[in-house]
Short mmCIF file of C-alpha atoms in Angstrom, two decimals:
data_model
loop_
_atom_site.label_atom_id
_atom_site.label_comp_id
_atom_site.label_asym_id
_atom_site.label_seq_id
_atom_site.Cartn_x
_atom_site.Cartn_y
_atom_site.Cartn_z
CA UNK A 1 0.00 0.00 0.00
CA UNK A 2 3.06 2.28 -0.25
CA UNK A 3 2.34 4.97 -2.93
CA UNK A 4 6.03 5.95 -3.22
CA UNK A 5 6.34 3.62 -6.24
CA UNK A 6 3.77 5.73 -8.12
CA UNK A 7 4.28 9.16 -9.77
CA UNK A 8 4.42 12.01 -7.21
CA UNK A 9 1.27 13.64 -8.59
CA UNK A 10 -1.79 11.38 -8.18
CA UNK A 11 -3.27 12.86 -11.35
CA UNK A 12 -0.48 11.14 -13.27
CA UNK A 13 -1.30 7.68 -11.90
CA UNK A 14 -2.18 5.09 -14.52
CA UNK A 15 -3.18 1.43 -14.39
CA UNK A 16 0.39 0.57 -15.44
CA UNK A 17 3.18 2.89 -14.27
CA UNK A 18 6.72 2.47 -15.61
CA UNK A 19 9.83 4.07 -14.12
CA UNK A 20 12.72 3.67 -16.55
CA UNK A 21 15.12 6.10 -14.85
CA UNK A 22 18.70 6.15 -16.12
CA UNK A 23 21.21 3.97 -14.29
CA UNK A 24 18.73 1.24 -13.31
CA UNK A 25 19.38 -2.29 -14.58
CA UNK A 26 15.66 -2.81 -15.32
CA UNK A 27 12.51 -0.75 -15.35
CA UNK A 28 10.25 -0.59 -12.31
CA UNK A 29 6.67 -1.55 -13.16
CA UNK A 30 3.90 -0.70 -10.70
CA UNK A 31 0.40 -2.07 -11.20
CA UNK A 32 -2.42 -0.04 -9.55
CA UNK A 33 -4.92 -2.71 -8.56
CA UNK A 34 -7.72 -0.23 -7.70
CA UNK A 35 -7.74 1.03 -11.29
CA UNK A 36 -7.61 -2.45 -12.84
CA UNK A 37 -10.36 -3.83 -10.57
CA UNK A 38 -12.77 -0.85 -10.29
CA UNK A 39 -15.55 -3.02 -8.85
CA UNK A 40 -13.38 -4.29 -6.00
CA UNK A 41 -13.92 -2.40 -2.76
CA UNK A 42 -10.36 -1.82 -1.56
CA UNK A 43 -10.04 0.01 1.75
CA UNK A 44 -6.92 1.80 0.48
CA UNK A 45 -4.78 2.10 -2.64
CA UNK A 46 -3.11 -1.25 -3.37
CA UNK A 47 -0.14 -1.75 -5.69
CA UNK A 48 1.84 -4.60 -7.20
CA UNK A 49 5.42 -3.65 -8.09
CA UNK A 50 8.00 -5.48 -10.17
CA UNK A 51 11.73 -4.66 -9.75
CA UNK A 52 11.15 -2.01 -7.04
CA UNK A 53 13.68 0.82 -6.99
CA UNK A 54 13.66 1.02 -3.19
CA UNK A 55 12.39 -0.83 -0.14
CA UNK A 56 8.72 -0.18 0.70
CA UNK A 57 7.77 1.51 3.93
CA UNK A 58 7.44 -0.78 6.91
CA UNK A 59 3.95 -2.13 7.46
CA UNK A 60 2.80 -1.52 3.87
CA UNK A 61 3.74 -4.91 2.39
CA UNK A 62 0.80 -7.29 1.95
CA UNK A 63 2.87 -10.03 0.29
CA UNK A 64 6.16 -10.75 -1.46
CA UNK A 65 7.11 -13.08 -4.30
CA UNK A 66 10.18 -13.68 -6.41
CA UNK A 67 9.64 -14.77 -10.00
CA UNK A 68 10.48 -13.97 -13.58
CA UNK A 69 7.76 -13.29 -16.12
CA UNK A 70 7.99 -13.57 -19.88
CA UNK A 71 6.84 -10.39 -21.62
CA UNK A 72 5.61 -10.72 -25.19
CA UNK A 73 7.87 -9.50 -27.98
CA UNK A 74 7.07 -9.26 -31.70
CA UNK A 75 8.52 -12.75 -32.08
CA UNK A 76 6.43 -14.32 -29.34
CA UNK A 77 3.30 -12.58 -30.64
CA UNK A 78 3.74 -14.48 -33.89
CA UNK A 79 3.83 -17.71 -31.84
CA UNK A 80 0.58 -16.70 -30.15
CA UNK A 81 -0.99 -16.11 -33.57
CA UNK A 82 0.22 -19.57 -34.66
CA UNK A 83 -1.32 -21.15 -31.57
CA UNK A 84 -4.65 -19.44 -32.25
CA UNK A 85 -4.63 -20.50 -35.90
CA UNK A 86 -4.05 -24.17 -35.01
CA UNK A 87 -6.70 -24.34 -32.28
CA UNK A 88 -8.92 -27.34 -32.89
CA UNK A 89 -6.73 -29.01 -35.49
CA UNK A 90 -6.79 -32.79 -34.99
CA UNK A 91 -9.04 -32.22 -31.99
CA UNK A 92 -6.30 -30.44 -29.99
CA UNK A 93 -7.05 -27.22 -28.09
CA UNK A 94 -4.63 -25.01 -26.18
CA UNK A 95 -5.26 -22.94 -23.05
CA UNK A 96 -2.95 -21.04 -20.73
CA UNK A 97 -1.59 -17.64 -19.76
CA UNK A 98 0.68 -17.50 -22.82
CA UNK A 99 -1.83 -18.73 -25.40
CA UNK A 100 -3.33 -15.23 -25.80
CA UNK A 101 -1.84 -11.75 -25.99
CA UNK A 102 -1.10 -10.01 -22.70
CA UNK A 103 1.18 -10.11 -19.68
CA UNK A 104 0.71 -13.80 -18.96
CA UNK A 105 -1.35 -13.10 -15.86
CA UNK A 106 -4.30 -15.00 -14.41
CA UNK A 107 -6.68 -12.88 -16.50
CA UNK A 108 -5.09 -14.15 -19.73
CA UNK A 109 -5.33 -17.74 -18.46
CA UNK A 110 -9.06 -17.27 -17.81
CA UNK A 111 -9.62 -15.67 -21.21
CA UNK A 112 -7.69 -18.48 -22.90
CA UNK A 113 -9.60 -21.16 -21.02
CA UNK A 114 -12.92 -19.58 -21.91
CA UNK A 115 -11.99 -19.32 -25.60
CA UNK A 116 -10.82 -22.93 -25.70
CA UNK A 117 -13.99 -24.20 -23.99
CA UNK A 118 -16.18 -22.20 -26.39
CA UNK A 119 -14.35 -23.73 -29.35
CA UNK A 120 -14.78 -27.24 -27.95
CA UNK A 121 -18.53 -26.67 -27.51
CA UNK A 122 -18.84 -25.10 -30.93
CA UNK A 123 -16.86 -27.84 -32.65
CA UNK A 124 -18.24 -30.89 -30.88
CA UNK A 125 -21.83 -30.19 -29.78
CA UNK A 126 -24.48 -30.31 -32.48
CA UNK A 127 -27.38 -27.89 -32.33
CA UNK A 128 -25.96 -25.31 -29.93
CA UNK A 129 -28.11 -22.22 -30.61
CA UNK A 130 -28.98 -23.85 -33.92
CA UNK A 131 -25.48 -23.35 -35.28
CA UNK A 132 -23.78 -26.21 -37.06
CA UNK A 133 -20.41 -27.10 -35.51
CA UNK A 134 -17.20 -26.02 -37.19
CA UNK A 135 -14.93 -28.60 -38.70
CA UNK A 136 -12.03 -29.25 -36.32
CA UNK A 137 -9.59 -28.65 -39.16
CA UNK A 138 -11.22 -25.46 -40.47
CA UNK A 139 -8.87 -22.48 -40.60
CA UNK A 140 -10.12 -19.23 -39.08
CA UNK A 141 -11.41 -16.54 -41.42
CA UNK A 142 -9.27 -13.44 -41.86
CA UNK A 143 -10.93 -10.32 -40.43
CA UNK A 144 -9.70 -6.73 -40.73
CA UNK A 145 -10.99 -3.99 -38.43
CA UNK A 146 -10.33 -0.44 -39.65
CA UNK A 147 -10.00 1.89 -36.67
CA UNK A 148 -8.85 1.44 -33.07
CA UNK A 149 -11.45 3.68 -31.49
CA UNK A 150 -14.38 2.50 -29.32
CA UNK A 151 -16.33 0.80 -32.13
CA UNK A 152 -13.23 -0.83 -33.61
CA UNK A 153 -12.17 -2.31 -30.27
CA UNK A 154 -15.63 -3.72 -29.62
CA UNK A 155 -15.86 -5.16 -33.14
CA UNK A 156 -12.49 -6.89 -32.71
CA UNK A 157 -13.41 -8.26 -29.27
CA UNK A 158 -16.64 -9.84 -30.47
CA UNK A 159 -15.04 -11.28 -33.58
CA UNK A 160 -12.46 -12.96 -31.35
CA UNK A 161 -15.15 -14.26 -29.00
CA UNK A 162 -17.48 -15.54 -31.73
CA UNK A 163 -18.69 -19.09 -31.14
CA UNK A 164 -20.26 -19.40 -34.59
CA UNK A 165 -17.04 -18.80 -36.53
CA UNK A 166 -13.32 -18.51 -35.73
CA UNK A 167 -11.55 -15.34 -36.85
CA UNK A 168 -7.97 -14.23 -37.07
CA UNK A 169 -8.30 -10.49 -36.38
CA UNK A 170 -6.05 -7.61 -37.47
CA UNK A 171 -6.74 -3.97 -36.53
CA UNK A 172 -5.25 -1.05 -38.49
CA UNK A 173 -5.33 2.58 -37.39
CA UNK A 174 -3.79 5.69 -38.94
CA UNK A 175 -2.88 7.24 -35.57
CA UNK A 176 -0.19 6.15 -33.14
CA UNK A 177 -2.41 4.98 -30.31
CA UNK A 178 -5.75 3.65 -29.11
CA UNK A 179 -8.59 6.17 -29.12
CA UNK A 180 -9.57 7.24 -32.64
CA UNK A 181 -11.17 10.70 -32.72
CA UNK A 182 -10.59 11.06 -28.99
CA UNK A 183 -6.89 11.39 -29.83
CA UNK A 184 -6.68 13.12 -33.19
CA UNK A 185 -9.75 15.37 -32.83
CA UNK A 186 -9.45 16.21 -29.11
CA UNK A 187 -8.87 19.79 -27.94
CA UNK A 188 -7.91 21.59 -24.75
CA UNK A 189 -10.21 20.78 -21.80
CA UNK A 190 -12.31 18.46 -23.98
CA UNK A 191 -14.77 16.38 -21.94
CA UNK A 192 -17.36 13.78 -22.81
CA UNK A 193 -20.95 14.99 -23.13
CA UNK A 194 -22.38 11.66 -21.99
CA UNK A 195 -21.62 10.51 -18.45
CA UNK A 196 -19.38 7.61 -17.50
CA UNK A 197 -22.47 5.59 -16.56
CA UNK A 198 -23.84 5.61 -20.12
CA UNK A 199 -20.51 5.78 -21.97
CA UNK A 200 -18.79 2.78 -20.37
CA UNK A 201 -19.05 -0.67 -21.94
CA UNK A 202 -21.22 -3.14 -20.05
CA UNK A 203 -18.32 -5.57 -19.58
CA UNK A 204 -15.76 -2.94 -18.49
CA UNK A 205 -17.14 -0.24 -16.21
CA UNK A 206 -15.47 3.03 -15.26
CA UNK A 207 -14.43 3.63 -11.62
CA UNK A 208 -17.20 4.90 -9.34
CA UNK A 209 -14.77 7.06 -7.34
CA UNK A 210 -15.06 10.65 -8.70
CA UNK A 211 -11.40 11.28 -7.84
CA UNK A 212 -10.38 8.49 -10.20
CA UNK A 213 -12.98 9.23 -12.85
CA UNK A 214 -15.35 12.25 -12.81
CA UNK A 215 -18.95 11.97 -14.00
CA UNK A 216 -17.94 13.37 -17.39
CA UNK A 217 -14.37 12.17 -18.09
CA UNK A 218 -11.91 14.20 -20.10
CA UNK A 219 -10.95 12.95 -23.56
CA UNK A 220 -7.53 11.96 -22.18
CA UNK A 221 -9.12 9.97 -19.34
CA UNK A 222 -11.46 8.24 -21.79
CA UNK A 223 -8.48 7.26 -23.96
CA UNK A 224 -6.89 5.68 -20.86
CA UNK A 225 -10.14 3.78 -20.31
CA UNK A 226 -10.09 2.50 -23.91
CA UNK A 227 -6.48 1.39 -23.44
CA UNK A 228 -7.45 -0.55 -20.31
CA UNK A 229 -10.30 -2.18 -22.29
CA UNK A 230 -7.85 -3.21 -25.02
CA UNK A 231 -5.42 -4.57 -22.42
CA UNK A 232 -8.10 -6.49 -20.57
CA UNK A 233 -9.40 -8.28 -23.67
CA UNK A 234 -6.04 -8.87 -25.38
CA UNK A 235 -6.54 -6.45 -28.28
CA UNK A 236 -3.35 -4.37 -28.12
CA UNK A 237 -1.24 -7.02 -29.85
CA UNK A 238 -3.64 -7.05 -32.80
CA UNK A 239 -3.25 -3.35 -33.69
CA UNK A 240 -0.98 -2.03 -36.44
CA UNK A 241 -0.60 1.69 -35.75
CA UNK A 242 0.33 4.34 -38.30
CA UNK A 243 -1.42 2.45 -41.13
CA UNK A 244 -3.65 4.47 -43.47
CA UNK A 245 -6.17 2.49 -45.52
CA UNK A 246 -6.10 3.50 -49.18
CA UNK A 247 -8.75 1.24 -50.69
CA UNK A 248 -11.15 -1.62 -49.98
CA UNK A 249 -12.62 -3.51 -52.91
CA UNK A 250 -14.40 -6.77 -53.66
CA UNK A 251 -12.10 -9.53 -54.77
CA UNK A 252 -12.60 -13.15 -55.72
CA UNK A 253 -9.94 -14.95 -53.76
CA UNK A 254 -9.16 -18.63 -54.19
CA UNK A 255 -8.57 -19.15 -50.48
CA UNK A 256 -11.92 -17.61 -49.65
CA UNK A 257 -13.79 -19.57 -52.31
CA UNK A 258 -12.42 -22.76 -50.77
CA UNK A 259 -14.14 -21.79 -47.51
CA UNK A 260 -17.51 -21.62 -49.20
CA UNK A 261 -17.77 -17.87 -49.83
CA UNK A 262 -17.77 -16.25 -53.26
CA UNK A 263 -16.40 -12.83 -52.37
CA UNK A 264 -13.63 -11.45 -50.22
CA UNK A 265 -11.97 -8.07 -49.92
CA UNK A 266 -8.66 -6.74 -51.14
CA UNK A 267 -7.39 -3.97 -48.87
CA UNK A 268 -4.48 -1.67 -49.57
CA UNK A 269 -2.95 0.41 -46.79
CA UNK A 270 0.21 2.42 -46.27
CA UNK A 271 2.33 1.43 -43.27
CA UNK A 272 4.54 3.77 -41.17
CA UNK A 273 7.44 3.17 -43.58
CA UNK A 274 5.27 4.46 -46.47
CA UNK A 275 5.14 0.97 -47.99
CA UNK A 276 1.91 -0.05 -49.73
CA UNK A 277 0.63 -3.30 -48.22
CA UNK A 278 -2.04 -5.40 -49.93
CA UNK A 279 -4.02 -7.86 -47.87
CA UNK A 280 -6.87 -10.25 -48.60
CA UNK A 281 -9.62 -10.65 -46.01
CA UNK A 282 -12.87 -12.55 -45.61
CA UNK A 283 -14.42 -9.87 -43.39
CA UNK A 284 -13.80 -6.11 -43.15
CA UNK A 285 -15.31 -4.02 -40.32
CA UNK A 286 -15.14 -0.31 -41.15
CA UNK A 287 -14.92 1.47 -37.79
CA UNK A 288 -13.21 4.67 -38.91
CA UNK A 289 -15.62 6.85 -36.93
CA UNK A 290 -18.69 9.00 -37.51
CA UNK A 291 -16.67 12.22 -37.16
CA UNK A 292 -13.45 11.18 -38.89
CA UNK A 293 -14.12 13.23 -42.04
CA UNK A 294 -15.33 16.78 -41.31
CA UNK A 295 -18.33 18.16 -43.19
CA UNK A 296 -17.51 21.60 -44.60
CA UNK A 297 -20.14 23.52 -46.66
CA UNK A 298 -18.94 24.46 -50.15
CA UNK A 299 -19.20 28.15 -49.25
CA UNK A 300 -16.12 27.74 -47.09
CA UNK A 301 -14.01 25.70 -49.53
CA UNK A 302 -11.68 27.84 -51.66
CA UNK A 303 -11.81 25.34 -54.54
CA UNK A 304 -15.62 25.54 -54.78
CA UNK A 305 -16.98 26.14 -58.28
CA UNK A 306 -19.53 28.73 -57.05
CA UNK A 307 -17.14 31.68 -56.85
CA UNK A 308 -19.93 34.27 -56.56
CA UNK A 309 -21.14 32.93 -53.21
CA UNK A 310 -17.80 31.54 -52.05
CA UNK A 311 -16.81 33.04 -48.72
CA UNK A 312 -13.36 31.45 -48.52
CA UNK A 313 -12.06 33.48 -51.50
CA UNK A 314 -13.36 36.80 -50.13
CA UNK A 315 -12.86 36.52 -46.40
CA UNK A 316 -9.39 37.69 -45.36
CA UNK A 317 -9.45 36.18 -41.88
CA UNK A 318 -8.83 32.63 -40.71
CA UNK A 319 -11.41 29.89 -41.36
CA UNK A 320 -11.11 26.56 -39.52
CA UNK A 321 -13.34 23.56 -38.98
CA UNK A 322 -13.98 22.56 -35.36
CA UNK A 323 -11.99 19.35 -35.94
CA UNK A 324 -8.88 21.54 -36.38
CA UNK A 325 -9.39 23.44 -33.11
CA UNK A 326 -6.93 22.64 -30.31
CA UNK A 327 -6.73 25.51 -27.79
CA UNK A 328 -8.11 29.06 -27.23
CA UNK A 329 -4.81 30.83 -27.97
CA UNK A 330 -5.89 31.20 -31.62
CA UNK A 331 -8.60 33.68 -30.53
CA UNK A 332 -6.15 36.29 -29.24
CA UNK A 333 -6.80 39.77 -30.77
CA UNK A 334 -9.55 38.39 -33.01
CA UNK A 335 -13.27 38.86 -33.51
CA UNK A 336 -14.63 35.32 -33.39
CA UNK A 337 -17.72 33.99 -35.19
CA UNK A 338 -18.83 30.42 -34.50
CA UNK A 339 -21.28 28.75 -36.90
CA UNK A 340 -23.44 26.03 -35.35
CA UNK A 341 -24.64 25.22 -31.86
CA UNK A 342 -23.70 21.59 -31.29
CA UNK A 343 -21.70 20.36 -28.31
CA UNK A 344 -18.32 21.23 -29.86
CA UNK A 345 -19.54 24.67 -30.96
CA UNK A 346 -20.70 25.41 -27.42
CA UNK A 347 -17.35 24.26 -26.03
CA UNK A 348 -15.40 26.45 -28.45
CA UNK A 349 -17.67 29.44 -27.78
CA UNK A 350 -17.04 29.05 -24.06
CA UNK A 351 -13.27 28.82 -24.64
CA UNK A 352 -13.34 31.94 -26.85
CA UNK A 353 -15.34 33.97 -24.34
CA UNK A 354 -13.10 32.81 -21.50
CA UNK A 355 -10.01 34.05 -23.35
CA UNK A 356 -9.49 37.64 -22.12
CA UNK A 357 -7.57 38.47 -25.31
CA UNK A 358 -10.56 37.79 -27.60
CA UNK A 359 -11.98 41.03 -29.02
CA UNK A 360 -15.53 39.73 -29.42
CA UNK A 361 -17.37 36.42 -29.72
CA UNK A 362 -20.64 35.63 -31.52
CA UNK A 363 -22.43 32.33 -32.16
CA UNK A 364 -24.78 31.88 -35.12
CA UNK A 365 -27.43 29.14 -35.32
CA UNK A 366 -29.92 28.45 -38.11
CA UNK A 367 -32.63 27.41 -35.66
CA UNK A 368 -33.23 27.75 -31.93
CA UNK A 369 -31.61 25.29 -29.55
CA UNK A 370 -31.90 24.02 -26.01
CA UNK A 371 -28.85 24.41 -23.78
CA UNK A 372 -28.94 22.68 -20.40
CA UNK A 373 -26.25 21.68 -17.87
CA UNK A 374 -25.00 18.09 -18.06
CA UNK A 375 -25.11 17.66 -14.26
CA UNK A 376 -28.02 18.33 -11.91
CA UNK A 377 -25.58 18.06 -9.00
CA UNK A 378 -22.28 16.37 -8.17
CA UNK A 379 -22.68 12.66 -8.85
CA UNK A 380 -26.05 13.25 -10.57
CA UNK A 381 -25.47 13.40 -14.35
CA UNK A 382 -28.55 14.54 -16.23
CA UNK A 383 -28.42 11.72 -18.78
CA UNK A 384 -29.06 9.04 -16.15
CA UNK A 385 -32.42 10.73 -15.48
CA UNK A 386 -33.57 11.45 -19.03
CA UNK A 387 -32.64 7.97 -20.29
CA UNK A 388 -35.82 6.43 -18.99
CA UNK A 389 -39.40 5.96 -20.14
CA UNK A 390 -39.36 9.22 -22.16
CA UNK A 391 -35.90 9.03 -23.79
CA UNK A 392 -34.71 5.68 -25.10
CA UNK A 393 -34.04 3.45 -28.07
CA UNK A 394 -37.15 1.31 -27.50
CA UNK A 395 -40.54 2.97 -27.11
CA UNK A 396 -43.36 1.06 -25.46
CA UNK A 397 -46.55 0.95 -27.60
CA UNK A 398 -48.57 2.71 -24.85
CA UNK A 399 -46.00 5.52 -24.59
CA UNK A 400 -46.06 5.87 -28.38
CA UNK A 401 -49.87 5.85 -28.59
CA UNK A 402 -50.20 8.55 -25.90
CA UNK A 403 -47.33 10.59 -27.41
CA UNK A 404 -45.93 11.06 -23.92
CA UNK A 405 -42.35 11.46 -25.14
CA UNK A 406 -43.21 14.34 -27.48
CA UNK A 407 -45.56 16.03 -25.02
CA UNK A 408 -42.85 16.07 -22.34
CA UNK A 409 -40.09 17.12 -24.76
CA UNK A 410 -42.21 19.96 -26.17
CA UNK A 411 -42.89 21.36 -22.70
CA UNK A 412 -39.18 21.33 -21.79
CA UNK A 413 -37.97 22.79 -25.11
CA UNK A 414 -40.58 25.60 -25.18
#
């Protein structure tokens, strides 16, 4: 329970904390158990430290052990892929801490055991959920997931866990880390509009403690959460970062036709070394993000054909899309006009007004809008109240017939 192995500032604490100070024979790795097991009710902060740089304070040690652990390299990851590809061949299945990607901990052993047992059931039991069993010698289908943001990670996880079909999964992402738009489109003091209660995945919740995770996490904190999700479910080793997809097209592939399908996909992408890689896949999941490509009206594009109405060719000031915004310093000594009234527009307007060097700030909206706080009180996010009988994906026939949702919404909006 000695926090001296963690960074001095608690705000810098992560699930995994590495101290690679110069002069040390090996890096110190400290594992913050409270962050990794958010549902566990620890009475205090608990840590697990490998290769400690100093002796812990007296009375803070809950247990000691001496061991060496194999950490996956690029070479061993290829062995893991080989193990996964041969699962079920000749009726042989493999399970263990080092049969899946990860640190070789108990969690990986459990994941591996679960995957092996699912394959056994799927291969050997007839009529499970009405799905015909796979042939024990069938090779897994090749699946490509484009994007390592929230949707890409979930898509990859469920492809790996599929009982109906085995997949060998590869994830490509153009950025250098997990997070998608929450990395490359994030700006200063960016926070999530939805609360942690609605944003978190059902199988990987965010910490209840507001000191560890506020009701509306920052973009940086959410990226850390996505990283922990990827670590927990063994997805990190599947990602190829810095890879930009150039094209995806239908392709008749002999290997795919042998598996009973008529069409596959030929994907070309550029790797970090600027090499063009061509791959053939049975399945492609496009998870590049709803907001990856900004929508810019033609009036603000200098190359627009309508030169009479084109603003970009006449306006002498600076025009940017909200996806390009990073911090309020750009507003210094400027008159600022913000077009639109969505969540990002409201954020940027607030940043511009809060900058004392801004000359003036105006926000223009085509229609009226409703602006309400995202928290009723500390620990009481508004979305946990409105996501109920009147605001939901499924609408009960009685609620629909009585038009209760629209009656209530109209009263609030007006």
